[in-house]
């Protein structure tokens, strides 16, 4: 948004806008362009007196209202501020240079008005009966007229901080805005008038300190004054109060805030937050950490990362998108910062910046870093108020505490460490009004008082515990400590021993060192092996081991079944030589986790090779479901091969053509019309969720490729195009009975088929490897999507692996771009990296293979892309990528906790683990942006992306809960009542997720967004069919039979290509194996049931018999939390789903099914 055409510049006195009595105005210039923005009326002495008189007249009626009555105006004003966000942002950018991309002030301001609307009743007095015969009490009453003088750097927030708490308890106010940035205050005055505040309650004037500011400070009718600004002005105000009526003064003055980084800190977070603190608002923040002290062991790395962060900022016009660093507020401020920079160059070592931005008009300053600056240097003692930081090195805690406190300022300080004892001790020693632990400014506690210590101020901004209209509390010796534990992990530790046992680690040692064992490593590992043998159904953590020990001590311990307690001795005793050889053997492995056998199984492919499939894939789960009751499997540990289709299929060779040579100077291209069709299908069905190109540049490259004057195309670019053609042409040669019921796509004629294009793309792979550039990453990633849909699981996995390895080689995971790289190029790299992150998870998960990107062992520095700089395109909603990445991380946590970290002979997972994961999923769903919620109408071009996001969410819920549903079905008769309750809740959660998913898929079919061009849609449908098979096996309810039929109809309604055709052909055969006949093949009557076969398979299977696949895919719950059955627990409420989901067979027998419209 540009600068508004009509800007309010008048004074707001007694509910009306008026010009200055003497007619004087002053100019506001845009600090980025130096152009005139507005002429603002300057308040005279007469105007200031009128404002105070109006406030005094309004006080009796305003103070007589209840907090509820005052709150009504607050709520209206808050809503109006939010509605005016864009205009307020533009005014702030034009008057003092704050970039629009960094403007959050309006929403924060509105939130403060909403907050104080609720706290009026918290202001209460005290009573005492300690004087015999008397009742003593204190009354906390409003002052009357309160004056507020705010600075120019964050005017909206200071306005709310000063006005809202004073007004809610009955004061009336006169606010003087800064002459440097008065426009947002004047705009807010229009909103005050619109909200209907009574006349005189709020008066807003603008002028210079030596006139209106001085009048307010000396005025006899002003009973309290709150000021934020320089120390020099603060002293003048304090003197004026003493000379007049001793009005109550609250001062928030300057700062020279230190941040202390110890060597055990989360270095990446410390760099990111401290760099943002000094760069935000161009360093024009009183509590910015302008002094940073780093421990010597990490100093070099910290400074390098800090430098990288500041170099990545985008300097420019604050009204332009993508700019995150604007100019200084005006010429005076600009010259002041430049003067300090020259002092800094004389006293310290300049690492970065050090001057004005030479290639731009306006008051711009380069973000600047000085190191090794003497503590007594001027730049270390005085407030610069610009993007200038001094980074010095320290060795000991005592040394740095002395340095941090060696200043007359004391507004804010920060300390970064994982040692909680040191954090609290150090925070108490810092002489600052606010101390952040593992966080820094601008973070503060909204419900805590805020103010300065020493020369940084007098009094405190209010909190709910202090009266907004009473004298401040002088608690500066006990500073508020804000401790930010988000994304910090456990503090301290843990070592791997504690991580394995679930104990709280008390030693902050490196993860590969455990010097405080009471037993040797080998003794510990042998003990765990023995325990796992005797307790195969229990998760062995600290809680369960304590429970076993207590049962033994109490005499209530029951030995496990004899099948687990008998240990067969070897036929011959171990000889002394063998024993000696054992002692000389290789040392035990480093970690207990290394002893775990990988959970997984084998599947024979069409070429006779056995392929490993991880337990987290849906392939072994589907096989476990389809083998219910079948005890005659030849090799129950191996997944049965497909009965109808070959995996992988034998792809035919490309059709003959003159241009089919693997390496020709002229690449084959289909007709342009055909190309356009393939590209449009790719953009709609694939690119909406897997972003690899800026659409504008991609379409331009396609046009250039078809141009007669185009330069020679690279092999990587052509490989990308061929892979896109392979995806788009997948359904181009279908018969009439193979076309889709959804959509009306008509493919232009093409002499080549989808497999032809895929073969052409494969022929270019050696050249793609040689080029190893950004286009190579794109080509291999897109090819992996095409290969997966063609049922070539292993080839797809290899392609995405090669793509990620190339991304590593180009530094995409470290946010590296060439020095010549533009901002747009960096944002493209970021978006491609996080697309690879998501695609890696999906392909690895569907195929049961490990992910290639593992954040547990790989440091990833690449931030999520800025959508203000690089628009994701018409098919992808804003915030979709960041929301999808957060869900992807949650899914990785589920796979790690449930499928990878437990040993193959441990079938129990802790209740706490599962409940925490379920609650994390629920929190994700609650926090997604409103426009990405499934029940919010979305533009037609966004519907597929939004639907895919929610299918991923419900798929993650199913991934977490399906082992318990399978265990419930197989072991129902053996579960005790308490366990049965929880397994039924987990089963209901799983079925609920499946029902939500099928409703989404049916809506996609109605919207023509269901696609068979990727494996995603078909995989989702197949997943749901398997869940409904289990639900029907357990309850025999008609509704679950109908869902199975709905899933089959969705598959049949899609174009029969690739993985979709495989599912459509194979699923009925598998259903027949479990007694569900395919009615569509015979009578068109839907899903038919073979009652005799069902009774034989499902009614009589032995609950004590499970195939290895079923054993692996099902899980028991270990109740390691005493609150597991607390009726008020979050997880109990989360899993308490509606009564339409029936999971108890006894209820199912009497349940009358009625139809549901799940959409």
mmCIF file of N, CA, C and O in Angstrom, residues 14 40 59 70 85 117 171 196 203 209 212 268 480 563 599 603 634 653 729 745 754 816 825 929 951 1010 1029 1110 1113:
data_model
loop_
_atom_site.group_PDB
_atom_site.id
_atom_site.type_symbol
_atom_site.label_atom_id
_atom_site.label_comp_id
_atom_site.label_asym_id
_atom_site.label_seq_id
_atom_site.Cartn_x
_atom_site.Cartn_y
_atom_site.Cartn_z
ATOM 1 N N UNK A 14 -10.708 17.625 23.026
ATOM 2 C CA UNK A 14 -12.112 17.591 23.458
ATOM 3 C C UNK A 14 -13.017 16.937 22.413
ATOM 4 O O UNK A 14 -14.114 17.409 22.130
ATOM 5 N N UNK A 40 2.226 19.208 9.467
ATOM 6 C CA UNK A 40 1.498 18.842 10.681
ATOM 7 C C UNK A 40 1.356 20.066 11.571
ATOM 8 O O UNK A 40 2.299 20.858 11.737
ATOM 9 N N UNK A 59 -13.001 14.089 33.403
ATOM 10 C CA UNK A 59 -12.603 13.122 34.426
ATOM 11 C C UNK A 59 -13.753 12.662 35.325
ATOM 12 O O UNK A 59 -13.896 11.456 35.565
ATOM 13 N N UNK A 70 -16.156 1.067 30.507
ATOM 14 C CA UNK A 70 -15.014 1.630 29.788
ATOM 15 C C UNK A 70 -14.487 0.644 28.747
ATOM 16 O O UNK A 70 -14.018 1.022 27.677
ATOM 17 N N UNK A 85 -4.813 -1.478 9.713
ATOM 18 C CA UNK A 85 -3.424 -1.932 9.778
ATOM 19 C C UNK A 85 -2.602 -1.424 8.590
ATOM 20 O O UNK A 85 -1.500 -0.896 8.771
ATOM 21 N N UNK A 117 -8.700 -3.978 28.442
ATOM 22 C CA UNK A 117 -10.155 -3.970 28.600
ATOM 23 C C UNK A 117 -10.606 -4.982 29.644
ATOM 24 O O UNK A 117 -11.709 -4.864 30.194
ATOM 25 N N UNK A 171 -8.627 7.340 34.726
ATOM 26 C CA UNK A 171 -7.925 8.574 34.396
ATOM 27 C C UNK A 171 -8.358 9.080 33.019
ATOM 28 O O UNK A 171 -8.811 8.306 32.166
ATOM 29 N N UNK A 196 -16.233 6.278 19.561
ATOM 30 C CA UNK A 196 -17.238 6.892 20.409
ATOM 31 C C UNK A 196 -16.794 7.240 21.811
ATOM 32 O O UNK A 196 -17.640 7.423 22.704
ATOM 33 N N UNK A 203 -7.072 13.092 24.522
ATOM 34 C CA UNK A 203 -6.663 14.259 23.743
ATOM 35 C C UNK A 203 -5.268 13.989 23.191
ATOM 36 O O UNK A 203 -4.371 13.579 23.932
ATOM 37 N N UNK A 209 9.117 19.599 22.162
ATOM 38 C CA UNK A 209 9.246 19.412 23.593
ATOM 39 C C UNK A 209 9.369 20.702 24.372
ATOM 40 O O UNK A 209 8.861 20.805 25.494
ATOM 41 N N UNK A 212 4.989 22.373 24.003
ATOM 42 C CA UNK A 212 3.918 21.552 24.576
ATOM 43 C C UNK A 212 4.441 20.583 25.626
ATOM 44 O O UNK A 212 3.791 20.348 26.654
ATOM 45 N N UNK A 268 22.754 -21.148 17.229
ATOM 46 C CA UNK A 268 21.975 -20.655 16.094
ATOM 47 C C UNK A 268 20.865 -19.719 16.561
ATOM 48 O O UNK A 268 20.635 -18.663 15.967
ATOM 49 N N UNK A 480 12.731 -8.773 36.533
ATOM 50 C CA UNK A 480 11.910 -9.810 35.888
ATOM 51 C C UNK A 480 12.791 -10.617 34.951
ATOM 52 O O UNK A 480 13.563 -10.082 34.190
ATOM 53 N N UNK A 563 6.922 -68.788 28.612
ATOM 54 C CA UNK A 563 7.588 -68.769 27.299
ATOM 55 C C UNK A 563 8.657 -67.696 27.229
ATOM 56 O O UNK A 563 9.526 -67.720 26.386
ATOM 57 N N UNK A 599 13.354 -51.917 12.593
ATOM 58 C CA UNK A 599 12.025 -52.456 12.358
ATOM 59 C C UNK A 599 11.724 -52.373 10.873
ATOM 60 O O UNK A 599 11.758 -51.299 10.285
ATOM 61 N N UNK A 603 10.126 -57.339 0.846
ATOM 62 C CA UNK A 603 9.109 -57.595 -0.169
ATOM 63 C C UNK A 603 9.821 -57.970 -1.471
ATOM 64 O O UNK A 603 10.787 -57.311 -1.859
ATOM 65 N N UNK A 634 3.213 -68.910 3.542
ATOM 66 C CA UNK A 634 4.433 -69.689 3.357
ATOM 67 C C UNK A 634 5.599 -69.073 4.128
ATOM 68 O O UNK A 634 6.359 -69.755 4.801
ATOM 69 N N UNK A 653 10.175 -49.604 -24.136
ATOM 70 C CA UNK A 653 11.135 -48.660 -24.729
ATOM 71 C C UNK A 653 10.370 -47.602 -25.502
ATOM 72 O O UNK A 653 9.233 -47.805 -25.918
ATOM 73 N N UNK A 729 1.444 -36.438 -19.685
ATOM 74 C CA UNK A 729 0.972 -37.359 -20.726
ATOM 75 C C UNK A 729 0.499 -38.684 -20.172
ATOM 76 O O UNK A 729 0.118 -39.572 -20.939
ATOM 77 N N UNK A 745 -10.613 -32.876 -18.871
ATOM 78 C CA UNK A 745 -9.393 -32.585 -19.609
ATOM 79 C C UNK A 745 -9.391 -33.358 -20.917
ATOM 80 O O UNK A 745 -9.723 -34.538 -20.965
ATOM 81 N N UNK A 754 3.704 -41.405 -22.297
ATOM 82 C CA UNK A 754 4.321 -41.005 -21.030
ATOM 83 C C UNK A 754 5.610 -41.770 -20.775
ATOM 84 O O UNK A 754 6.620 -41.207 -20.337
ATOM 85 N N UNK A 816 23.281 -20.876 1.412
ATOM 86 C CA UNK A 816 24.421 -20.285 0.717
ATOM 87 C C UNK A 816 24.053 -19.965 -0.722
ATOM 88 O O UNK A 816 23.465 -20.787 -1.426
ATOM 89 N N UNK A 825 17.090 -14.831 -5.998
ATOM 90 C CA UNK A 825 17.741 -16.127 -6.159
ATOM 91 C C UNK A 825 17.827 -16.851 -4.820
ATOM 92 O O UNK A 825 17.583 -18.053 -4.736
ATOM 93 N N UNK A 929 -2.975 -20.998 9.851
ATOM 94 C CA UNK A 929 -3.625 -19.742 9.450
ATOM 95 C C UNK A 929 -5.073 -19.965 9.036
ATOM 96 O O UNK A 929 -5.408 -20.999 8.459
ATOM 97 N N UNK A 951 -5.219 -33.620 4.291
ATOM 98 C CA UNK A 951 -5.031 -35.076 4.144
ATOM 99 C C UNK A 951 -3.721 -35.519 4.790
ATOM 100 O O UNK A 951 -3.641 -36.591 5.387
ATOM 101 N N UNK A 1010 -9.159 -33.989 -7.639
ATOM 102 C CA UNK A 1010 -8.569 -35.301 -7.396
ATOM 103 C C UNK A 1010 -7.728 -35.689 -8.604
ATOM 104 O O UNK A 1010 -8.159 -35.533 -9.743
ATOM 105 N N UNK A 1029 -11.470 -51.440 6.685
ATOM 106 C CA UNK A 1029 -11.487 -52.912 6.766
ATOM 107 C C UNK A 1029 -11.339 -53.340 8.223
ATOM 108 O O UNK A 1029 -12.072 -54.204 8.716
ATOM 109 N N UNK A 1110 2.019 -58.625 11.497
ATOM 110 C CA UNK A 1110 1.011 -58.088 12.407
ATOM 111 C C UNK A 1110 1.622 -57.727 13.748
ATOM 112 O O UNK A 1110 1.254 -56.730 14.364
ATOM 113 N N UNK A 1113 3.439 -54.409 13.195
ATOM 114 C CA UNK A 1113 2.588 -53.266 12.886
ATOM 115 C C UNK A 1113 1.597 -52.914 13.994
ATOM 116 O O UNK A 1113 0.904 -51.913 13.902
#
